[in-house]
Coordinates of N, CA and C and ligand atoms in Angstrom, one line a residue:
M1 N -70.7 220.4 -147.7 CA -69.8 221.6 -147.8 C -69.3 221.9 -146.5
F2 N -68.0 221.7 -146.2 CA -67.5 222.2 -145.0 C -66.1 222.8 -145.1
L3 N -65.6 223.4 -144.0 CA -64.3 224.0 -144.1 C -63.4 223.7 -142.9
I4 N -62.1 223.8 -143.1 CA -61.2 223.6 -142.0 C -60.3 224.8 -141.9
F5 N -60.1 225.3 -140.6 CA -59.2 226.4 -140.5 C -58.4 226.2 -139.2
G6 N -57.3 226.9 -139.1 CA -56.5 226.8 -137.9 C -55.1 227.4 -138.2
P7 N -54.3 227.6 -137.1 CA -53.0 228.3 -137.3 C -52.1 227.6 -138.2
P8 N -51.1 228.3 -138.8 CA -50.1 227.6 -139.6 C -49.5 226.5 -138.8
G9 N -49.3 225.3 -139.4 CA -48.6 224.2 -138.7 C -49.6 223.3 -138.0
A10 N -50.8 223.6 -138.0 CA -51.8 222.8 -137.2 C -52.1 221.5 -138.0
G11 N -51.7 221.5 -139.3 CA -51.9 220.3 -140.1 C -53.2 220.4 -141.0
K12 N -53.7 221.6 -141.2 CA -54.9 221.7 -142.1 C -54.8 221.0 -143.4
G13 N -53.7 221.3 -144.1 CA -53.5 220.7 -145.4 C -53.5 219.2 -145.4
T14 N -52.7 218.6 -144.5 CA -52.6 217.2 -144.4 C -54.0 216.6 -144.1
Q15 N -54.7 217.2 -143.1 CA -56.0 216.6 -142.7 C -57.0 216.8 -143.8
A16 N -57.0 218.0 -144.5 CA -57.9 218.2 -145.6 C -57.8 217.1 -146.7
E17 N -56.5 216.8 -147.0 CA -56.3 215.8 -148.0 C -56.9 214.4 -147.6
I18 N -56.7 214.0 -146.4 CA -57.2 212.6 -146.0 C -58.8 212.7 -145.8
L19 N -59.2 213.8 -145.3 CA -60.7 214.0 -145.1 C -61.4 214.0 -146.4
A20 N -60.8 214.7 -147.4 CA -61.5 214.7 -148.7 C -61.6 213.3 -149.3
Q21 N -60.5 212.5 -149.1 CA -60.6 211.1 -149.6 C -61.7 210.3 -148.9
K22 N -61.7 210.4 -147.5 CA -62.6 209.6 -146.7 C -64.1 210.0 -147.0
Y23 N -64.4 211.3 -147.2 CA -65.8 211.7 -147.3 C -66.1 212.0 -148.8
N24 N -65.2 211.7 -149.7 CA -65.4 211.9 -151.1 C -65.8 213.4 -151.4
L25 N -64.9 214.3 -150.9 CA -65.2 215.7 -151.1 C -64.1 216.2 -152.1
K26 N -64.4 217.3 -152.8 CA -63.4 217.9 -153.6 C -62.7 219.0 -152.7
K27 N -61.4 218.8 -152.5 CA -60.6 219.7 -151.7 C -60.3 221.0 -152.4
F28 N -60.5 222.1 -151.8 CA -60.1 223.4 -152.4 C -59.1 224.0 -151.4
S29 N -57.9 224.0 -151.7 CA -56.8 224.5 -150.9 C -56.3 225.8 -151.4
M30 N -56.7 226.9 -150.8 CA -56.3 228.2 -151.4 C -54.8 228.4 -151.4
G31 N -54.0 228.0 -150.4 CA -52.6 228.1 -150.4 C -52.0 227.3 -151.5
D32 N -52.5 226.1 -151.8 CA -51.9 225.3 -152.9 C -52.2 226.0 -154.3
V33 N -53.4 226.6 -154.4 CA -53.8 227.2 -155.7 C -52.8 228.4 -155.9
L34 N -52.6 229.2 -154.8 CA -51.7 230.4 -154.9 C -50.3 230.0 -155.2
R35 N -49.8 228.9 -154.6 CA -48.4 228.5 -154.9 C -48.3 228.0 -156.3
E36 N -49.4 227.3 -156.8 CA -49.4 226.9 -158.2 C -49.3 228.0 -159.2
E37 N -50.0 229.1 -158.9 CA -50.0 230.3 -159.7 C -48.6 230.9 -159.7
I38 N -48.0 230.9 -158.6 CA -46.6 231.4 -158.5 C -45.6 230.6 -159.3
S39 N -45.7 229.3 -159.2 CA -44.8 228.4 -160.0 C -45.1 228.5 -161.4
A40 N -46.3 228.8 -161.8 CA -46.6 228.9 -163.3 C -46.2 230.2 -163.8
G41 N -45.9 231.2 -162.9 CA -45.5 232.5 -163.3 C -46.6 233.3 -163.9
S42 N -47.9 233.0 -163.5 CA -49.0 233.7 -164.1 C -49.1 235.1 -163.5
S43 N -50.1 235.9 -164.1 CA -50.2 237.3 -163.6 C -50.7 237.3 -162.1
I44 N -51.6 236.4 -161.8 CA -52.0 236.3 -160.4 C -50.8 235.9 -159.5
G45 N -50.1 234.9 -160.0 CA -48.9 234.5 -159.2 C -48.0 235.6 -158.9
R46 N -47.7 236.5 -159.9 CA -46.8 237.6 -159.7 C -47.4 238.6 -158.6
M47 N -48.8 238.7 -158.7 CA -49.4 239.7 -157.7 C -49.4 239.2 -156.3
V48 N -49.4 237.8 -156.1 CA -49.6 237.3 -154.7 C -48.2 236.9 -154.1
E49 N -47.2 236.8 -154.9 CA -45.9 236.3 -154.4 C -45.4 237.0 -153.2
E50 N -45.4 238.4 -153.3 CA -44.8 239.2 -152.2 C -45.6 239.0 -150.9
H51 N -46.9 239.0 -151.0 CA -47.7 238.8 -149.8 C -47.4 237.5 -149.1
I52 N -47.3 236.4 -149.9 CA -47.1 235.1 -149.3 C -45.7 235.1 -148.7
K53 N -44.7 235.6 -149.4 CA -43.3 235.6 -148.9 C -43.3 236.3 -147.5
N54 N -44.1 237.4 -147.3 CA -44.1 238.1 -146.0 C -45.0 237.5 -145.0
G55 N -45.8 236.5 -145.3 CA -46.7 235.9 -144.4 C -47.9 236.8 -144.2
A56 N -48.2 237.7 -145.2 CA -49.4 238.5 -145.1 C -50.5 237.8 -145.9
L57 N -51.8 238.3 -145.7 CA -52.9 237.8 -146.5 C -52.8 238.4 -147.9
V58 N -53.2 237.6 -148.9 CA -53.4 238.1 -150.2 C -54.7 239.0 -150.3
P59 N -54.8 240.1 -151.0 CA -56.0 240.9 -151.0 C -57.2 240.1 -151.3
D60 N -58.3 240.5 -150.6 CA -59.6 239.7 -150.8 C -60.1 239.7 -152.2
E61 N -59.9 240.8 -153.0 CA -60.4 240.8 -154.3 C -59.9 239.7 -155.2
L62 N -58.6 239.5 -155.0 CA -57.9 238.4 -155.8 C -58.4 237.0 -155.4
I63 N -58.5 236.9 -154.0 CA -59.0 235.6 -153.5 C -60.4 235.3 -154.0
F64 N -61.3 236.4 -154.0 CA -62.7 236.2 -154.5 C -62.8 235.7 -155.9
E65 N -61.9 236.3 -156.8 CA -61.9 235.9 -158.2 C -61.6 234.4 -158.3
I66 N -60.6 233.9 -157.5 CA -60.1 232.5 -157.6 C -61.3 231.6 -157.1
V67 N -61.9 232.0 -156.0 CA -62.9 231.2 -155.4 C -64.1 231.1 -156.3
E68 N -64.5 232.2 -156.9 CA -65.7 232.3 -157.7 C -65.5 231.4 -159.0
D69 N -64.3 231.4 -159.6 CA -64.0 230.6 -160.7 C -64.1 229.1 -160.3
F70 N -63.5 228.8 -159.1 CA -63.5 227.4 -158.7 C -65.0 226.9 -158.5
L71 N -65.8 227.8 -157.8 CA -67.1 227.3 -157.4 C -68.0 227.2 -158.7
L72 N -67.8 228.1 -159.6 CA -68.6 228.0 -160.9 C -68.3 226.7 -161.6
A73 N -67.0 226.3 -161.5 CA -66.6 225.0 -162.2 C -67.0 223.8 -161.4
N74 N -67.4 224.0 -160.2 CA -67.7 222.8 -159.3 C -69.0 222.9 -158.5
L75 N -70.0 223.4 -159.2 CA -71.3 223.7 -158.5 C -72.0 222.4 -158.0
N76 N -71.8 221.3 -158.6 CA -72.6 220.1 -158.2 C -71.7 219.2 -157.3
T77 N -70.6 219.8 -156.7 CA -69.7 219.0 -156.0 C -69.7 219.4 -154.5
D78 N -69.5 218.4 -153.7 CA -69.4 218.7 -152.2 C -67.9 219.1 -152.0
I79 N -67.7 220.3 -151.4 CA -66.4 220.8 -151.3 C -65.9 220.9 -149.9
L80 N -64.6 220.7 -149.7 CA -63.9 220.9 -148.4 C -63.0 222.1 -148.6
F81 N -63.3 223.2 -148.0 CA -62.4 224.4 -148.1 C -61.3 224.3 -147.1
D82 N -60.1 224.5 -147.6 CA -58.9 224.5 -146.7 C -58.1 225.8 -146.9
G83 N -58.1 226.6 -145.8 CA -57.3 227.9 -146.0 C -58.2 229.0 -146.6
F84 N -59.4 228.8 -146.7 CA -60.4 229.8 -147.1 C -61.7 229.5 -146.4
P85 N -62.3 230.5 -145.8 CA -62.0 231.9 -145.7 C -60.9 232.1 -144.6
R86 N -60.2 233.3 -144.7 CA -59.2 233.6 -143.8 C -59.5 234.8 -142.9
N87 N -60.6 235.5 -143.2 CA -61.0 236.7 -142.4 C -62.6 236.8 -142.6
L88 N -63.1 237.7 -141.8 CA -64.6 237.8 -141.7 C -65.2 238.2 -143.1
N89 N -64.5 239.1 -143.7 CA -65.0 239.6 -145.1 C -65.1 238.4 -146.0
Q90 N -64.1 237.5 -146.0 CA -64.1 236.3 -146.9 C -65.2 235.4 -146.5
A91 N -65.4 235.3 -145.2 CA -66.4 234.3 -144.7 C -67.8 234.8 -145.2
L92 N -68.0 236.1 -145.1 CA -69.3 236.7 -145.6 C -69.5 236.5 -147.1
E93 N -68.4 236.7 -147.8 CA -68.5 236.5 -149.3 C -68.8 235.1 -149.6
L94 N -68.1 234.2 -148.9 CA -68.4 232.7 -149.2 C -69.9 232.4 -149.0
E95 N -70.4 232.9 -147.9 CA -71.9 232.7 -147.6 C -72.7 233.2 -148.8
R96 N -72.3 234.4 -149.2 CA -73.1 235.1 -150.3 C -73.1 234.3 -151.6
I97 N -71.8 233.9 -151.9 CA -71.7 233.1 -153.2 C -72.5 231.8 -153.1
L98 N -72.3 231.1 -152.0 CA -73.0 229.8 -151.8 C -74.5 230.0 -151.8
A99 N -75.0 231.1 -151.2 CA -76.5 231.3 -151.1 C -77.0 231.5 -152.5
Q100 N -76.2 232.2 -153.4 CA -76.7 232.5 -154.7 C -77.0 231.2 -155.4
H101 N -76.3 230.1 -155.0 CA -76.5 228.8 -155.7 C -77.3 227.8 -154.8
N102 N -78.0 228.4 -153.8 CA -78.8 227.6 -152.8 C -78.0 226.6 -152.1
L103 N -76.7 227.0 -151.8 CA -75.8 226.1 -151.0 C -75.5 226.7 -149.7
K104 N -75.1 225.9 -148.7 CA -74.6 226.5 -147.5 C -73.6 225.6 -146.8
L105 N -72.8 226.2 -145.9 CA -71.8 225.4 -145.2 C -72.5 224.6 -144.1
S106 N -72.1 223.4 -143.8 CA -72.7 222.7 -142.7 C -71.7 222.5 -141.5
L107 N -70.5 222.8 -141.7 CA -69.5 222.6 -140.6 C -68.3 223.4 -140.8
A108 N -67.8 224.1 -139.7 CA -66.5 224.8 -139.8 C -65.6 224.2 -138.7
I109 N -64.6 223.5 -139.1 CA -63.8 222.8 -138.1 C -62.5 223.7 -137.8
E110 N -62.3 224.0 -136.5 CA -61.2 224.8 -136.1 C -60.1 223.9 -135.5
L111 N -58.9 223.8 -136.0 CA -57.9 223.0 -135.4 C -57.1 224.0 -134.4
S112 N -57.0 223.5 -133.2 CA -56.3 224.4 -132.2 C -54.9 223.8 -131.8
L113 N -54.0 224.7 -131.6 CA -52.6 224.3 -131.2 C -51.9 225.4 -130.5
P114 N -51.3 225.1 -129.3 CA -50.6 226.2 -128.6 C -49.4 226.7 -129.4
E115 N -49.1 228.0 -129.2 CA -48.1 228.7 -130.0 C -46.7 228.1 -130.0
D116 N -46.2 227.6 -128.9 CA -44.9 227.0 -128.8 C -44.8 225.8 -129.7
E117 N -45.9 225.0 -129.7 CA -46.0 223.8 -130.5 C -46.0 224.2 -132.0
I118 N -46.7 225.3 -132.3 CA -46.8 225.7 -133.7 C -45.4 226.0 -134.3
I119 N -44.6 226.7 -133.5 CA -43.3 227.1 -133.9 C -42.4 225.9 -134.0
R120 N -42.5 225.0 -133.1 CA -41.7 223.7 -133.1 C -42.0 222.9 -134.4
R121 N -43.3 222.8 -134.7 CA -43.7 222.0 -135.8 C -43.3 222.6 -137.1
L122 N -43.5 224.0 -137.3 CA -43.2 224.6 -138.6 C -41.8 224.4 -138.9
S123 N -40.9 224.4 -137.9 CA -39.5 224.2 -138.2 C -39.2 222.8 -138.8
G124 N -40.2 221.9 -138.6 CA -39.9 220.5 -139.1 C -40.7 220.2 -140.4
R125 N -41.4 221.2 -140.9 CA -42.3 220.9 -142.0 C -41.6 220.9 -143.4
T126 N -41.9 219.9 -144.2 CA -41.4 219.9 -145.6 C -42.5 219.4 -146.6
Y127 N -42.3 219.6 -147.9 CA -43.2 219.1 -148.9 C -42.4 218.6 -150.0
C128 N -43.1 217.7 -150.8 CA -42.4 217.1 -152.0 C -42.4 218.1 -153.1
S129 N -41.2 218.3 -153.7 CA -41.0 219.2 -154.8 C -41.6 218.7 -156.1
V130 N -41.9 217.4 -156.1 CA -42.5 216.8 -157.3 C -44.0 216.6 -157.2
C131 N -44.5 216.0 -156.2 CA -46.0 215.7 -156.1 C -46.7 216.5 -155.1
G132 N -46.0 217.3 -154.2 CA -46.7 218.2 -153.3 C -47.1 217.6 -152.0
T133 N -46.8 216.3 -151.8 CA -47.2 215.6 -150.5 C -46.5 216.4 -149.3
L134 N -47.3 216.5 -148.2 CA -46.8 217.3 -147.1 C -46.2 216.3 -146.0
Y135 N -45.2 216.7 -145.4 CA -44.6 215.9 -144.3 C -44.2 216.8 -143.1
N136 N -44.0 216.2 -142.0 CA -43.4 216.9 -140.9 C -42.5 216.0 -140.1
E137 N -41.3 216.4 -139.9 CA -40.3 215.5 -139.2 C -40.8 215.1 -137.8
I138 N -41.7 215.9 -137.2 CA -42.2 215.6 -135.9 C -43.5 214.8 -135.9
T139 N -44.4 215.3 -136.7 CA -45.8 214.6 -136.6 C -46.1 213.6 -137.7
N140 N -45.4 213.8 -138.8 CA -45.7 213.0 -140.0 C -44.5 212.8 -140.9
P141 N -43.5 212.1 -140.3 CA -42.2 212.0 -141.0 C -42.2 211.0 -142.2
P142 N -41.4 211.3 -143.2 CA -41.3 210.4 -144.4 C -40.4 209.2 -143.9
Q143 N -40.5 208.1 -144.6 CA -39.8 206.9 -144.2 C -38.3 207.2 -144.2
K144 N -37.9 207.9 -145.3 CA -36.4 208.2 -145.5 C -36.3 209.8 -145.4
T145 N -35.5 210.3 -144.5 CA -35.4 211.7 -144.4 C -35.1 212.4 -145.8
G146 N -35.9 213.4 -146.1 CA -35.6 214.2 -147.3 C -36.2 213.7 -148.6
V147 N -36.8 212.5 -148.5 CA -37.3 211.8 -149.7 C -38.8 211.5 -149.6
C148 N -39.6 211.8 -150.6 CA -41.0 211.5 -150.6 C -41.4 210.1 -150.7
D149 N -42.2 209.6 -149.7 CA -42.7 208.2 -149.7 C -43.4 207.8 -151.0
R150 N -44.2 208.8 -151.5 CA -45.1 208.5 -152.6 C -44.4 208.4 -153.9
C151 N -43.5 209.4 -154.2 CA -42.9 209.4 -155.5 C -41.4 209.5 -155.6
G152 N -40.7 209.5 -154.4 CA -39.3 209.5 -154.4 C -38.7 210.9 -154.6
G153 N -39.6 211.9 -154.8 CA -39.2 213.3 -155.0 C -38.4 213.9 -153.8
K154 N -37.7 215.0 -154.1 CA -36.9 215.6 -153.0 C -37.8 216.5 -152.2
L155 N -37.6 216.4 -150.8 CA -38.5 217.2 -149.9 C -37.8 218.6 -149.7
L156 N -38.6 219.6 -149.7 CA -38.1 221.0 -149.5 C -38.9 221.7 -148.4
K157 N -38.3 222.8 -147.9 CA -39.0 223.6 -146.9 C -39.7 224.7 -147.6
R158 N -40.9 225.1 -147.1 CA -41.6 226.2 -147.7 C -40.8 227.5 -147.4
P159 N -40.7 228.5 -148.3 CA -39.9 229.7 -148.0 C -40.6 230.5 -146.9
D160 N -42.0 230.4 -146.7 CA -42.7 231.1 -145.7 C -42.6 230.4 -144.3
D161 N -41.9 229.3 -144.2 CA -41.7 228.7 -142.9 C -40.4 229.2 -142.2
D162 N -39.9 230.3 -142.6 CA -38.8 231.0 -142.0 C -39.3 231.6 -140.6
V163 N -38.5 231.6 -139.6 CA -39.0 232.0 -138.2 C -39.7 233.4 -138.2
A164 N -39.1 234.4 -138.9 CA -39.6 235.7 -138.8 C -41.0 235.7 -139.6
V165 N -41.1 235.0 -140.7 CA -42.3 235.0 -141.4 C -43.4 234.2 -140.6
I166 N -42.9 233.1 -139.9 CA -43.9 232.4 -139.1 C -44.5 233.3 -138.1
R167 N -43.7 234.1 -137.4 CA -44.3 235.0 -136.4 C -45.3 236.0 -137.0
N168 N -45.0 236.4 -138.2 CA -46.0 237.3 -138.9 C -47.3 236.5 -139.2
R169 N -47.1 235.3 -139.7 CA -48.3 234.5 -140.1 C -49.2 234.2 -138.9
L170 N -48.5 234.0 -137.7 CA -49.2 233.8 -136.5 C -50.0 235.1 -136.1
K171 N -49.4 236.2 -136.2 CA -50.0 237.5 -135.8 C -51.2 237.7 -136.7
V172 N -51.0 237.5 -138.0 CA -52.2 237.6 -139.0 C -53.3 236.6 -138.6
Y173 N -52.9 235.4 -138.2 CA -53.9 234.4 -137.9 C -54.7 234.8 -136.7
N174 N -54.0 235.3 -135.6 CA -54.7 235.7 -134.4 C -55.6 236.9 -134.6
E175 N -55.1 237.8 -135.4 CA -55.9 239.1 -135.6 C -57.0 238.9 -136.6
E176 N -56.8 238.1 -137.7 CA -57.8 238.1 -138.8 C -58.6 236.8 -138.9
T177 N -57.9 235.7 -138.7 CA -58.6 234.4 -138.9 C -59.3 233.8 -137.7
R178 N -58.6 233.9 -136.5 CA -59.2 233.3 -135.3 C -60.6 233.9 -135.0
P179 N -60.9 235.2 -135.3 CA -62.3 235.6 -135.1 C -63.4 234.9 -135.8
L180 N -63.0 234.1 -136.8 CA -64.0 233.3 -137.6 C -64.7 232.3 -136.6
A181 N -63.9 231.9 -135.6 CA -64.5 231.0 -134.6 C -65.8 231.5 -134.1
E182 N -65.8 232.8 -133.7 CA -67.0 233.4 -133.1 C -68.1 233.5 -134.1
Y183 N -67.7 233.8 -135.3 CA -68.7 233.9 -136.4 C -69.4 232.6 -136.6
Y184 N -68.6 231.5 -136.8 CA -69.2 230.2 -137.1 C -69.9 229.7 -135.8
K185 N -69.5 230.1 -134.6 CA -70.3 229.7 -133.5 C -71.7 230.3 -133.5
S186 N -71.7 231.6 -134.0 CA -73.0 232.3 -134.1 C -73.9 231.6 -135.1
L187 N -73.3 230.9 -136.1 CA -74.2 230.2 -137.0 C -74.5 228.8 -136.6
G188 N -73.9 228.4 -135.4 CA -74.1 227.0 -134.9 C -73.4 225.9 -135.6
I189 N -72.3 226.2 -136.4 CA -71.7 225.2 -137.2 C -70.2 225.0 -136.8
H190 N -69.8 225.7 -135.7 CA -68.3 225.6 -135.3 C -68.0 224.4 -134.5
R191 N -66.9 223.7 -134.8 CA -66.4 222.7 -133.9 C -64.9 222.8 -133.7
M192 N -64.5 222.7 -132.5 CA -63.0 222.9 -132.2 C -62.4 221.5 -132.0
V193 N -61.3 221.2 -132.7 CA -60.6 220.0 -132.5 C -59.2 220.2 -132.1
S194 N -58.6 219.5 -131.1 CA -57.2 219.7 -130.8 C -56.3 219.1 -131.8
A195 N -55.3 219.9 -132.3 CA -54.4 219.4 -133.3 C -53.1 218.8 -132.6
M196 N -53.2 218.6 -131.3 CA -52.0 218.0 -130.6 C -52.0 216.5 -131.0
G197 N -50.8 216.0 -131.1 CA -50.6 214.6 -131.4 C -50.3 214.4 -132.9
D198 N -50.2 213.1 -133.3 CA -49.8 212.9 -134.7 C -51.0 212.9 -135.6
K199 N -50.7 212.8 -136.9 CA -51.6 212.9 -138.0 C -52.9 212.0 -137.8
D200 N -52.6 210.7 -137.4 CA -53.7 209.8 -137.3 C -54.6 210.1 -136.1
L201 N -54.0 210.5 -135.0 CA -54.8 210.9 -133.9 C -55.7 212.1 -134.1
V202 N -55.2 213.1 -134.8 CA -56.0 214.3 -135.1 C -57.1 213.9 -136.1
F203 N -56.7 213.1 -137.1 CA -57.7 212.6 -138.1 C -58.9 211.9 -137.3
K204 N -58.5 211.0 -136.4 CA -59.6 210.3 -135.7 C -60.5 211.3 -134.9
R205 N -59.9 212.3 -134.3 CA -60.8 213.3 -133.6 C -61.7 214.0 -134.6
I206 N -61.2 214.4 -135.7 CA -62.0 215.1 -136.7 C -63.1 214.2 -137.2
V207 N -62.8 213.0 -137.5 CA -63.8 212.0 -138.0 C -64.9 211.9 -137.0
E208 N -64.5 211.8 -135.7 CA -65.6 211.6 -134.7 C -66.5 212.8 -134.7
V209 N -65.9 214.0 -134.8 CA -66.7 215.2 -134.8 C -67.7 215.2 -136.1
I210 N -67.1 214.9 -137.2 CA -67.9 214.9 -138.4 C -69.1 213.9 -138.4
D211 N -68.7 212.7 -138.0 CA -69.7 211.6 -137.9 C -70.8 211.9 -136.9
G212 N -70.3 212.6 -135.8 CA -71.3 213.0 -134.7 C -72.3 214.0 -135.3
C213 N -71.8 214.9 -136.2 CA -72.7 215.9 -136.7 C -73.7 215.4 -137.8
F214 N -73.2 214.4 -138.5 CA -74.1 213.9 -139.6 C -74.8 212.6 -139.3
K215 N -74.8 212.2 -138.0 CA -75.5 210.9 -137.7 C -76.9 210.9 -138.1
Ligands
LIG301 P1 -51.5 228.1 -146.4 O1 -50.9 227.1 -147.4 O2 -53.0 227.9 -146.2 O3 -50.7 228.2 -145.1 O4 -51.4 229.6 -147.1 C1 -50.1 230.1 -147.4 C2 -50.2 231.6 -147.7 O5 -51.1 231.9 -148.8 C3 -50.8 232.4 -146.5 O6 -49.8 232.8 -145.5 C4 -51.3 233.7 -147.2 O7 -50.2 234.5 -147.6 C5 -51.9 233.1 -148.5 N1 -53.3 232.7 -148.4 C6 -53.8 231.4 -148.4 N2 -55.1 231.4 -148.3 C7 -55.5 232.8 -148.2 C8 -56.7 233.4 -148.1 N3 -57.9 232.8 -148.0 N4 -56.7 234.8 -148.1 C9 -55.6 235.5 -148.2 N5 -54.3 234.9 -148.3 C10 -54.3 233.5 -148.3

């Protein structure tokens, strides 16, 4: 059971995808789940839409409902959490739910990236409107601009990758999510990995850290 966190644009989602494949983990990506709820027009989707559009965090109570449902359906599975927890309250709740089932986290990987690089990268970020694959014109470009390598779908920009919203997401990250590093350090399970460089280089660094921990 481990988790990956980091500022927007650090490549959490992309790395979580390939890490889950390599280590045979079930990936739980909170941002993806929330976006799916919005696309489906569900009642949760309607409640979270405005928060996401503004780059704010979705209220913890809603997040806990989603996590609890997911965990109950996946109790015997090794999970990689991506984008959850996002604040200390969520981290404590995750510990509590896992402990109820005699489970605990073994690793919290923090991706680090300087702020100017974050803004540069987010401006290049796209995703496939059909299969959801993530791309970045700078660090992880598709073979043909605007077209998904995997399914040929059209690539779009996320509405919350707008510059004003990015600034707010960064502020929220610095104030609410970054303090998780101290918390996980106190539990002895925190590892920091630089997210500079392309997808393959960052993946290699993370794999070294994971393999070093579970040798
Ligand atoms: P992400 O795809 O991880 O960048 O998440 C996109 C947006 O979804 C965030 O900017 C938040 O508005 C919302 N979100 C994702 N995960 C959480 C969470 N654990 N708690 C609250 N809001 C979240």
